[in-house]
Amino acid sequence: MNTRSKSALKSALKASHDFDNIMYSKMLELENKLRETELELAIATEKLAIYDDKIKDKNEIIEAFKQSNNVTNRIVKKLEEEVSTLRQEKIDRSQELETNTNNSSDTKLKSTIVFLKEGLKEKQLVIAHLEAQIKENAKKDKENSKIIKSQIASLQNQMKQSTESLEKNKVLISSLKAQINEKDQLNCKNIKLITSLKAEIKEIDDQRTFLMLDLGLEKCKTKEKDDQLNNQAATIMNLKTYQKKLEETQRRIPSESESEPQISKTF
């Protein structure tokens, strides 16, 4: 495997690792958002339960007011009946007053009429106060009911949005997990491929090492042969030189042997 293939493989592995890190970070972020959404949903549910309790309390208060209003209405009706009775008694007393000429009876009747008028005024004031209180309570109950209904609608809308967001996040997390599983499978395949390629590279390196050793051995053998040839050539040259010297020596020896008799004759 050449250097370019190794570099491309490393780049692909790095890109795959970076993608896994990004997907893992994205999944963690979505899981945190999912927990926050679930917490918000739990809080909204708790608030809704609190508002339900408040509504029950309000309903109980409203029911109490209604019962109080019913009691008040009965009281008012009774007071109106008493007023009607008093008015009738007043009319009867007036008629008796016209027929009765006794001064003491007249004074007594007048004081009775004054007393009845004062009692009537007090009862009318009580009736007016109770009616105003009933109207005010009804108005407050209506306003509180609107506020509570608005708050319930807002909470229900928040719960709906939180549920939708929760479902979307769950779907997205499932998709990311599927992508991560797919990437894990691809990484397993890549790891197997890398292991196989490493084995091939090792085999190639071993073959190259053996070839280098063979080449070195051949070079050593060649050098040894060259040294032998050089030694043989040097030996041949030495032998040739020695032979030349020997031949020269042999040529000198006869000439010297011829000159010796001439010298002896001279003596």
PDB file of C-alpha atoms in Angstrom, residues 12-192:
ATOM      1  CA  ALA A  12     -11.398   8.855   6.262  1.00  0.00           C
ATOM      2  CA  LEU A  13     -10.969   7.440   9.767  1.00  0.00           C
ATOM      3  CA  LYS A  14     -10.463  10.923  11.224  1.00  0.00           C
ATOM      4  CA  ALA A  15     -13.583  12.210   9.429  1.00  0.00           C
ATOM      5  CA  SER A  16     -15.565   9.211  10.705  1.00  0.00           C
ATOM      6  CA  HIS A  17     -14.299   9.800  14.258  1.00  0.00           C
ATOM      7  CA  ASP A  18     -15.180  13.518  14.040  1.00  0.00           C
ATOM      8  CA  PHE A  19     -18.658  12.650  12.753  1.00  0.00           C
ATOM      9  CA  ASP A  20     -19.156  10.201  15.637  1.00  0.00           C
ATOM     10  CA  ASN A  21     -18.126  12.888  18.128  1.00  0.00           C
ATOM     11  CA  ILE A  22     -20.535  15.394  16.550  1.00  0.00           C
ATOM     12  CA  MET A  23     -23.389  12.879  16.560  1.00  0.00           C
ATOM     13  CA  TYR A  24     -22.664  11.903  20.163  1.00  0.00           C
ATOM     14  CA  SER A  25     -22.601  15.572  21.250  1.00  0.00           C
ATOM     15  CA  LYS A  26     -25.830  16.207  19.324  1.00  0.00           C
ATOM     16  CA  MET A  27     -27.482  13.204  20.966  1.00  0.00           C
ATOM     17  CA  LEU A  28     -26.373  14.354  24.441  1.00  0.00           C
ATOM     18  CA  GLU A  29     -27.731  17.831  23.722  1.00  0.00           C
ATOM     19  CA  LEU A  30     -31.065  16.405  22.582  1.00  0.00           C
ATOM     20  CA  GLU A  31     -31.247  14.100  25.614  1.00  0.00           C
ATOM     21  CA  ASN A  32     -30.649  17.117  27.882  1.00  0.00           C
ATOM     22  CA  LYS A  33     -33.398  19.025  26.043  1.00  0.00           C
ATOM     23  CA  LEU A  34     -35.616  15.958  26.410  1.00  0.00           C
ATOM     24  CA  ARG A  35     -35.008  15.895  30.173  1.00  0.00           C
ATOM     25  CA  GLU A  36     -35.701  19.655  30.370  1.00  0.00           C
ATOM     26  CA  THR A  37     -38.910  19.190  28.380  1.00  0.00           C
ATOM     27  CA  GLU A  38     -39.990  16.305  30.620  1.00  0.00           C
ATOM     28  CA  LEU A  39     -39.231  18.478  33.674  1.00  0.00           C
ATOM     29  CA  GLU A  40     -41.238  21.366  32.203  1.00  0.00           C
ATOM     30  CA  LEU A  41     -44.066  18.957  31.418  1.00  0.00           C
ATOM     31  CA  ALA A  42     -43.987  17.625  34.996  1.00  0.00           C
ATOM     32  CA  ILE A  43     -44.014  21.199  36.357  1.00  0.00           C
ATOM     33  CA  ALA A  44     -46.892  22.135  34.051  1.00  0.00           C
ATOM     34  CA  THR A  45     -48.788  19.005  35.134  1.00  0.00           C
ATOM     35  CA  GLU A  46     -48.190  19.886  38.778  1.00  0.00           C
ATOM     36  CA  LYS A  47     -49.347  23.459  38.142  1.00  0.00           C
ATOM     37  CA  LEU A  48     -52.433  22.129  36.403  1.00  0.00           C
ATOM     38  CA  ALA A  49     -53.132  19.897  39.397  1.00  0.00           C
ATOM     39  CA  ILE A  50     -52.698  22.914  41.687  1.00  0.00           C
ATOM     40  CA  TYR A  51     -55.078  24.915  39.522  1.00  0.00           C
ATOM     41  CA  ASP A  52     -57.503  22.006  39.554  1.00  0.00           C
ATOM     42  CA  ASP A  53     -57.358  22.088  43.354  1.00  0.00           C
ATOM     43  CA  LYS A  54     -57.838  25.844  43.251  1.00  0.00           C
ATOM     44  CA  ILE A  55     -60.759  25.409  40.890  1.00  0.00           C
ATOM     45  CA  LYS A  56     -62.249  22.859  43.279  1.00  0.00           C
ATOM     46  CA  ASP A  57     -61.700  25.316  46.139  1.00  0.00           C
ATOM     47  CA  LYS A  58     -63.221  28.098  44.029  1.00  0.00           C
ATOM     48  CA  ASN A  59     -66.121  25.875  43.126  1.00  0.00           C
ATOM     49  CA  GLU A  60     -66.623  25.106  46.802  1.00  0.00           C
ATOM     50  CA  ILE A  61     -66.447  28.835  47.594  1.00  0.00           C
ATOM     51  CA  ILE A  62     -68.854  29.588  44.752  1.00  0.00           C
ATOM     52  CA  GLU A  63     -71.165  26.868  46.001  1.00  0.00           C
ATOM     53  CA  ALA A  64     -70.912  28.331  49.506  1.00  0.00           C
ATOM     54  CA  PHE A  65     -71.718  31.762  48.114  1.00  0.00           C
ATOM     55  CA  LYS A  66     -74.604  30.289  46.172  1.00  0.00           C
ATOM     56  CA  GLN A  67     -75.910  28.670  49.314  1.00  0.00           C
ATOM     57  CA  SER A  68     -75.317  31.933  51.166  1.00  0.00           C
ATOM     58  CA  ASN A  69     -77.116  33.750  48.374  1.00  0.00           C
ATOM     59  CA  ASN A  70     -79.977  31.286  48.634  1.00  0.00           C
ATOM     60  CA  VAL A  71     -80.112  31.893  52.381  1.00  0.00           C
ATOM     61  CA  THR A  72     -79.898  35.626  51.763  1.00  0.00           C
ATOM     62  CA  ASN A  73     -82.623  35.426  49.152  1.00  0.00           C
ATOM     63  CA  ARG A  74     -84.783  33.531  51.608  1.00  0.00           C
ATOM     64  CA  ILE A  75     -84.021  36.164  54.222  1.00  0.00           C
ATOM     65  CA  VAL A  76     -84.799  38.932  51.738  1.00  0.00           C
ATOM     66  CA  LYS A  77     -88.012  37.201  50.727  1.00  0.00           C
ATOM     67  CA  LYS A  78     -88.936  36.772  54.364  1.00  0.00           C
ATOM     68  CA  LEU A  79     -88.106  40.413  55.057  1.00  0.00           C
ATOM     69  CA  GLU A  80     -90.151  41.485  52.044  1.00  0.00           C
ATOM     70  CA  GLU A  81     -93.028  39.416  53.354  1.00  0.00           C
ATOM     71  CA  GLU A  82     -92.581  41.035  56.749  1.00  0.00           C
ATOM     72  CA  VAL A  83     -92.472  44.469  55.092  1.00  0.00           C
ATOM     73  CA  SER A  84     -95.630  43.621  53.186  1.00  0.00           C
ATOM     74  CA  THR A  85     -97.218  42.455  56.418  1.00  0.00           C
ATOM     75  CA  LEU A  86     -96.070  45.614  58.175  1.00  0.00           C
ATOM     76  CA  ARG A  87     -97.451  47.729  55.368  1.00  0.00           C
ATOM     77  CA  GLN A  88    -100.751  45.904  55.641  1.00  0.00           C
ATOM     78  CA  GLU A  89    -100.663  46.365  59.410  1.00  0.00           C
ATOM     79  CA  LYS A  90     -99.904  50.025  58.832  1.00  0.00           C
ATOM     80  CA  ILE A  91    -102.899  50.305  56.554  1.00  0.00           C
ATOM     81  CA  ASP A  92    -105.040  48.481  59.090  1.00  0.00           C
ATOM     82  CA  ARG A  93    -103.709  50.687  61.871  1.00  0.00           C
ATOM     83  CA  SER A  94    -104.396  53.777  59.835  1.00  0.00           C
ATOM     84  CA  GLN A  95    -107.944  52.637  59.247  1.00  0.00           C
ATOM     85  CA  GLU A  96    -108.339  51.940  62.965  1.00  0.00           C
ATOM     86  CA  LEU A  97    -106.806  55.344  63.670  1.00  0.00           C
ATOM     87  CA  GLU A  98    -109.417  57.030  61.537  1.00  0.00           C
ATOM     88  CA  THR A  99    -112.257  55.263  63.380  1.00  0.00           C
ATOM     89  CA  ASN A 100    -110.724  55.594  66.835  1.00  0.00           C
ATOM     90  CA  THR A 101    -110.952  59.013  68.464  1.00  0.00           C
ATOM     91  CA  ASN A 102    -109.116  58.097  71.668  1.00  0.00           C
ATOM     92  CA  ASN A 103    -105.995  60.333  72.062  1.00  0.00           C
ATOM     93  CA  SER A 104    -104.002  57.702  73.970  1.00  0.00           C
ATOM     94  CA  SER A 105    -104.693  55.071  71.337  1.00  0.00           C
ATOM     95  CA  ASP A 106    -103.710  57.558  68.644  1.00  0.00           C
ATOM     96  CA  THR A 107    -100.356  58.262  70.332  1.00  0.00           C
ATOM     97  CA  LYS A 108     -99.680  54.585  70.803  1.00  0.00           C
ATOM     98  CA  LEU A 109    -100.483  53.843  67.178  1.00  0.00           C
ATOM     99  CA  LYS A 110     -98.257  56.672  65.965  1.00  0.00           C
ATOM    100  CA  SER A 111     -95.299  55.438  68.018  1.00  0.00           C
ATOM    101  CA  THR A 112     -95.927  51.917  66.700  1.00  0.00           C
ATOM    102  CA  ILE A 113     -95.958  53.249  63.138  1.00  0.00           C
ATOM    103  CA  VAL A 114     -92.678  55.118  63.720  1.00  0.00           C
ATOM    104  CA  PHE A 115     -91.116  51.979  65.184  1.00  0.00           C
ATOM    105  CA  LEU A 116     -92.291  49.909  62.251  1.00  0.00           C
ATOM    106  CA  LYS A 117     -90.968  52.472  59.763  1.00  0.00           C
ATOM    107  CA  GLU A 118     -87.525  52.421  61.424  1.00  0.00           C
ATOM    108  CA  GLY A 119     -87.481  48.638  61.388  1.00  0.00           C
ATOM    109  CA  LEU A 120     -88.516  48.698  57.740  1.00  0.00           C
ATOM    110  CA  LYS A 121     -85.688  51.080  56.845  1.00  0.00           C
ATOM    111  CA  GLU A 122     -83.114  48.928  58.655  1.00  0.00           C
ATOM    112  CA  LYS A 123     -84.354  45.801  56.941  1.00  0.00           C
ATOM    113  CA  GLN A 124     -84.294  47.542  53.551  1.00  0.00           C
ATOM    114  CA  LEU A 125     -80.688  48.625  54.199  1.00  0.00           C
ATOM    115  CA  VAL A 126     -79.764  45.049  55.093  1.00  0.00           C
ATOM    116  CA  ILE A 127     -81.472  43.832  51.925  1.00  0.00           C
ATOM    117  CA  ALA A 128     -79.630  46.408  49.784  1.00  0.00           C
ATOM    118  CA  HIS A 129     -76.292  45.486  51.394  1.00  0.00           C
ATOM    119  CA  LEU A 130     -76.877  41.784  50.848  1.00  0.00           C
ATOM    120  CA  GLU A 131     -77.918  42.343  47.221  1.00  0.00           C
ATOM    121  CA  ALA A 132     -74.777  44.459  46.588  1.00  0.00           C
ATOM    122  CA  GLN A 133     -72.640  41.770  48.210  1.00  0.00           C
ATOM    123  CA  ILE A 134     -74.263  39.100  46.044  1.00  0.00           C
ATOM    124  CA  LYS A 135     -73.584  41.138  42.882  1.00  0.00           C
ATOM    125  CA  GLU A 136     -69.965  41.818  43.907  1.00  0.00           C
ATOM    126  CA  ASN A 137     -69.359  38.150  44.705  1.00  0.00           C
ATOM    127  CA  ALA A 138     -70.912  37.086  41.404  1.00  0.00           C
ATOM    128  CA  LYS A 139     -68.697  39.594  39.544  1.00  0.00           C
ATOM    129  CA  LYS A 140     -65.544  38.393  41.341  1.00  0.00           C
ATOM    130  CA  ASP A 141     -66.459  34.765  40.743  1.00  0.00           C
ATOM    131  CA  LYS A 142     -66.959  35.466  37.050  1.00  0.00           C
ATOM    132  CA  GLU A 143     -63.602  37.262  36.774  1.00  0.00           C
ATOM    133  CA  ASN A 144     -61.801  34.542  38.745  1.00  0.00           C
ATOM    134  CA  SER A 145     -63.426  31.885  36.592  1.00  0.00           C
ATOM    135  CA  LYS A 146     -62.174  33.645  33.435  1.00  0.00           C
ATOM    136  CA  ILE A 147     -58.645  33.948  34.866  1.00  0.00           C
ATOM    137  CA  ILE A 148     -58.589  30.311  35.934  1.00  0.00           C
ATOM    138  CA  LYS A 149     -59.935  29.137  32.564  1.00  0.00           C
ATOM    139  CA  SER A 150     -57.307  31.273  30.768  1.00  0.00           C
ATOM    140  CA  GLN A 151     -54.536  29.852  32.960  1.00  0.00           C
ATOM    141  CA  ILE A 152     -55.791  26.309  32.389  1.00  0.00           C
ATOM    142  CA  ALA A 153     -55.904  26.892  28.621  1.00  0.00           C
ATOM    143  CA  SER A 154     -52.353  28.317  28.728  1.00  0.00           C
ATOM    144  CA  LEU A 155     -51.086  25.344  30.732  1.00  0.00           C
ATOM    145  CA  GLN A 156     -52.845  22.887  28.433  1.00  0.00           C
ATOM    146  CA  ASN A 157     -51.271  24.641  25.431  1.00  0.00           C
ATOM    147  CA  GLN A 158     -47.845  24.477  27.111  1.00  0.00           C
ATOM    148  CA  MET A 159     -48.381  20.795  27.846  1.00  0.00           C
ATOM    149  CA  LYS A 160     -49.391  20.184  24.235  1.00  0.00           C
ATOM    150  CA  GLN A 161     -46.312  22.022  22.916  1.00  0.00           C
ATOM    151  CA  SER A 162     -44.063  20.224  25.400  1.00  0.00           C
ATOM    152  CA  THR A 163     -45.545  16.867  24.392  1.00  0.00           C
ATOM    153  CA  GLU A 164     -45.066  17.647  20.686  1.00  0.00           C
ATOM    154  CA  SER A 165     -41.493  18.804  21.319  1.00  0.00           C
ATOM    155  CA  LEU A 166     -40.899  15.686  23.408  1.00  0.00           C
ATOM    156  CA  GLU A 167     -42.147  13.423  20.619  1.00  0.00           C
ATOM    157  CA  LYS A 168     -40.038  15.269  18.018  1.00  0.00           C
ATOM    158  CA  ASN A 169     -36.943  14.972  20.208  1.00  0.00           C
ATOM    159  CA  LYS A 170     -37.616  11.262  20.759  1.00  0.00           C
ATOM    160  CA  VAL A 171     -37.919  10.715  16.998  1.00  0.00           C
ATOM    161  CA  LEU A 172     -34.740  12.726  16.375  1.00  0.00           C
ATOM    162  CA  ILE A 173     -32.857  10.824  19.086  1.00  0.00           C
ATOM    163  CA  SER A 174     -34.012   7.515  17.589  1.00  0.00           C
ATOM    164  CA  SER A 175     -32.812   8.685  14.168  1.00  0.00           C
ATOM    165  CA  LEU A 176     -29.452   9.778  15.588  1.00  0.00           C
ATOM    166  CA  LYS A 177     -29.071   6.484  17.445  1.00  0.00           C
ATOM    167  CA  ALA A 178     -29.793   4.624  14.205  1.00  0.00           C
ATOM    168  CA  GLN A 179     -27.182   6.759  12.416  1.00  0.00           C
ATOM    169  CA  ILE A 180     -24.683   6.111  15.205  1.00  0.00           C
ATOM    170  CA  ASN A 181     -25.372   2.357  15.022  1.00  0.00           C
ATOM    171  CA  GLU A 182     -24.885   2.524  11.274  1.00  0.00           C
ATOM    172  CA  LYS A 183     -21.627   4.429  11.769  1.00  0.00           C
ATOM    173  CA  ASP A 184     -20.549   1.877  14.391  1.00  0.00           C
ATOM    174  CA  GLN A 185     -21.170  -0.936  11.916  1.00  0.00           C
ATOM    175  CA  LEU A 186     -19.241   0.995   9.273  1.00  0.00           C
ATOM    176  CA  ASN A 187     -16.442   1.578  11.787  1.00  0.00           C
ATOM    177  CA  CYS A 188     -16.360  -2.154  12.539  1.00  0.00           C
ATOM    178  CA  LYS A 189     -16.041  -2.837   8.818  1.00  0.00           C
ATOM    179  CA  ASN A 190     -13.337  -0.177   8.551  1.00  0.00           C
ATOM    180  CA  ILE A 191     -11.493  -1.661  11.538  1.00  0.00           C
ATOM    181  CA  LYS A 192     -11.630  -5.104   9.906  1.00  0.00           C
TER     182      LYS A 192
END
